Coordinates of C-alpha atoms in Angstrom, one line a residue:
M1 CA -70.4 150.2 16.8
A2 CA -70.6 146.8 18.7
T3 CA -71.9 143.9 17.2
G4 CA -73.0 140.3 18.3
L5 CA -74.1 139.0 21.5
M6 CA -72.3 141.3 24.0
K7 CA -73.1 145.1 23.0
N8 CA -71.5 147.9 24.8
S9 CA -68.8 145.6 26.6
G10 CA -64.9 145.5 26.1
A11 CA -63.0 145.1 23.0
W12 CA -61.6 141.5 24.3
V13 CA -65.2 140.2 25.1
K14 CA -66.4 139.7 21.7
P15 CA -68.7 136.4 20.6
P16 CA -65.6 134.5 18.7
F17 CA -63.5 135.1 21.9
V18 CA -66.4 133.9 24.3
Y19 CA -67.0 131.0 21.8
G20 CA -63.2 129.9 22.0
L21 CA -63.2 130.3 25.7
V22 CA -66.4 127.7 26.1
I23 CA -64.5 125.2 23.7
G24 CA -61.4 125.8 25.7
A25 CA -62.7 125.0 28.6
A26 CA -64.9 122.1 27.3
A27 CA -61.8 120.5 25.6
A28 CA -59.6 121.0 29.0
Y29 CA -62.7 119.4 31.1
V30 CA -62.7 116.3 28.6
L31 CA -59.0 115.8 28.5
T32 CA -58.4 115.8 32.4
N33 CA -61.6 113.8 33.2
K34 CA -61.1 110.2 33.0
N35 CA -64.8 109.4 33.5
V36 CA -66.0 111.7 30.9
Q37 CA -63.4 110.3 28.7
N38 CA -64.5 106.7 29.1
T39 CA -68.0 107.6 28.5
I40 CA -67.2 109.2 24.9
F41 CA -64.9 106.2 24.2
R42 CA -67.7 103.9 25.1
T43 CA -70.4 105.5 23.0
A44 CA -68.2 105.9 20.3
A45 CA -67.1 102.2 20.3
G46 CA -71.0 101.3 20.5
A47 CA -71.7 103.7 17.6
V48 CA -69.0 101.8 15.5
N49 CA -70.5 98.6 16.4
A50 CA -73.6 99.5 15.4
L51 CA -72.5 101.0 12.2
K52 CA -70.5 97.8 11.5
G53 CA -73.9 95.6 12.1
G54 CA -75.9 98.1 10.1
L55 CA -73.4 97.3 7.0
E56 CA -73.4 93.8 7.4
E57 CA -77.1 93.5 7.5
A58 CA -77.1 95.9 4.3
K59 CA -74.6 93.7 2.7
E60 CA -76.5 90.4 3.5
R61 CA -79.8 92.3 2.1
F62 CA -77.8 93.2 -1.0
N63 CA -76.7 89.7 -1.6
D64 CA -80.3 88.4 -1.1
A65 CA -81.5 90.7 -3.7
E66 CA -78.8 89.7 -6.2
A67 CA -79.5 85.9 -5.5
E68 CA -83.3 86.4 -6.3
I69 CA -82.5 88.3 -9.5
Q70 CA -80.5 85.7 -10.7
A71 CA -82.8 82.8 -9.8
E72 CA -85.4 84.9 -11.6
A73 CA -83.0 85.0 -14.5
E74 CA -82.3 81.3 -14.5
D75 CA -86.1 80.6 -14.2
E76 CA -86.8 82.7 -17.4
T77 CA -84.1 81.0 -19.3
T78 CA -85.6 77.5 -18.5
A79 CA -89.0 78.7 -19.0
A80 CA -87.9 79.8 -22.9
S81 CA -85.7 76.8 -23.4
A82 CA -88.9 74.4 -22.6
E83 CA -91.3 76.5 -24.7
E84 CA -88.9 75.5 -27.8

């Protein structure tokens, strides 16, 4: 009883074999083609830079929120002191 994508085919042509064949061919293409490597590395570098920029922006927003909370706490303390 054959199962998978290739029913009634030879025993060696099973979906895991085909998937491995496709992945191996893609890996060989990437490892031997300099243009593809450059494109992959440039894309990865751009993604890393975008992530770093996003993290810096998030840190800045966090620091701003923290400063606002501290300022509000100081205002409340000053207002409470003035009322006494």
